[in-house]
Amino acid sequence: MKVHEYQAREILAKAGAPVPAGEVIESAGDAAGAYTRAVESAGLGDGGLAVVKAQVHAGGRGKAGFVKLVRSSQEAAEAAGFMLSNKMVSNQTGPGGLEVKKLLVAAGVDIAKEYYLAITTDRASRRDVLIASAEGGVEIEQVAHDNPAAIIKEPIHPLMGLQPHQARRLAFRLGFTGKQVGQAVKTMLALSRAYSKNDCTIAEINPLVVTTPTDAHPDGEVLAIDAKFNFDDNALFRHKDIAAMFDPAEENPAETRAKEYGLSYIALDGNIGCLVNGAGLAMATMDIVKHEGGEPANFLDVGGSASEEAVTEAFKIILSDEAVKGVMVNIFGGIMRCDVIAHAIVSSAKQVGFTVPLVVRLEGTNVEEGRAILDKARSEIPTMQSATDLGDAAKKIVAAVG
Ligand code: GDP
Ligand code: MN
């Protein structure tokens, strides 16, 4: 599960990392007030620096023009108006872009230097690893490609966690000096705590900045001004506070609907809808569809024990995709019973109707019963064909949509 930047900043601040204050708004009319409060939090008045940032589950906002520095309530209102009425297209959104419904208005900072800091699992070493770079702000993939030596990796012990001496050594290697060192260490330890406490898969601060020196802070201040957290879905049950941060507006609606019914559904670009039980069989089905020259419209695993209601919902989700020109059902009934699938096909035909070709391959538990149910309903589902095996099913559906 992903969360918005403003939520990630909250998590980070709670863990003890220094994060500038800010608030979330959903209408341009609230931007002026939010600006005033943001600059006040930094001890400034009108003319002070604030930043308006689109809250969407995608990065690359800066380059896309959806992170704007503002110096008055009017500029804040203009930036907010623009972001809420234009779709954001970045290298992470796809060409269609994303609608922006929430904005963060935060105290702005004068940046002397940007750093990169993240934690994720390194599968090769089977450890979590702290990844840091003094070349932050820009895309880290680009740095990794152009100048891999600029990326430092520090393994984290699975039982002891990130140790202060590791963080300190890293801070020196990154070039922090004076008071910055302690602040950078504090931030790294906070990031590490937040990562493990919340069962994250990624925790990232990009950029971590050092601000321009002032009389009050002659060494500058180390601050996290962008944060990103992804969480392990399988651990969400023990983090109710994190689960409550879920924003359905940011998800593919079909995928959200599928999740509610316990189905694993991922939308793809092709035109052949696939309904399969078991993730392995679903992968094999997609492979064989491609092998026959077709393109799957989705990955859908109804699982081992889905109810007739859930399977009917699965058909509705597939059929609601306008790109779908044919549906292939591939069931190998183990725990899943073929008669349950057959009933679901019949009830979907009644509720939505199969206007596109449907190829059904059933095998396994209660297969005779399943076939009998479908045979009886054949007149109600004129686009249905039966297949003898997986290869036959793929050939038939590819021919039918071609
Ligand atoms: P992203 O592009 O989606 O990762 O959004 P970020 O929050 O990382 O912002 C992109 C860039 O905008 C940063 O790398 C900074 O260079 C700049 N930026 C963001 N906030 C501030 C700020 O408060 N002050 C200044 N001077 N620049 C900022
Ligand atoms: Mn960023």
XYZ file of C-alpha atoms and ligand atoms in Angstrom, residues 61 206-207 226, ligand 2:
5
model
C 6.092 16.154 -9.439
C 14.317 12.581 -1.476
C 15.510 15.169 -0.980
C 9.845 14.925 0.611
Mn 11.199 13.930 -4.197
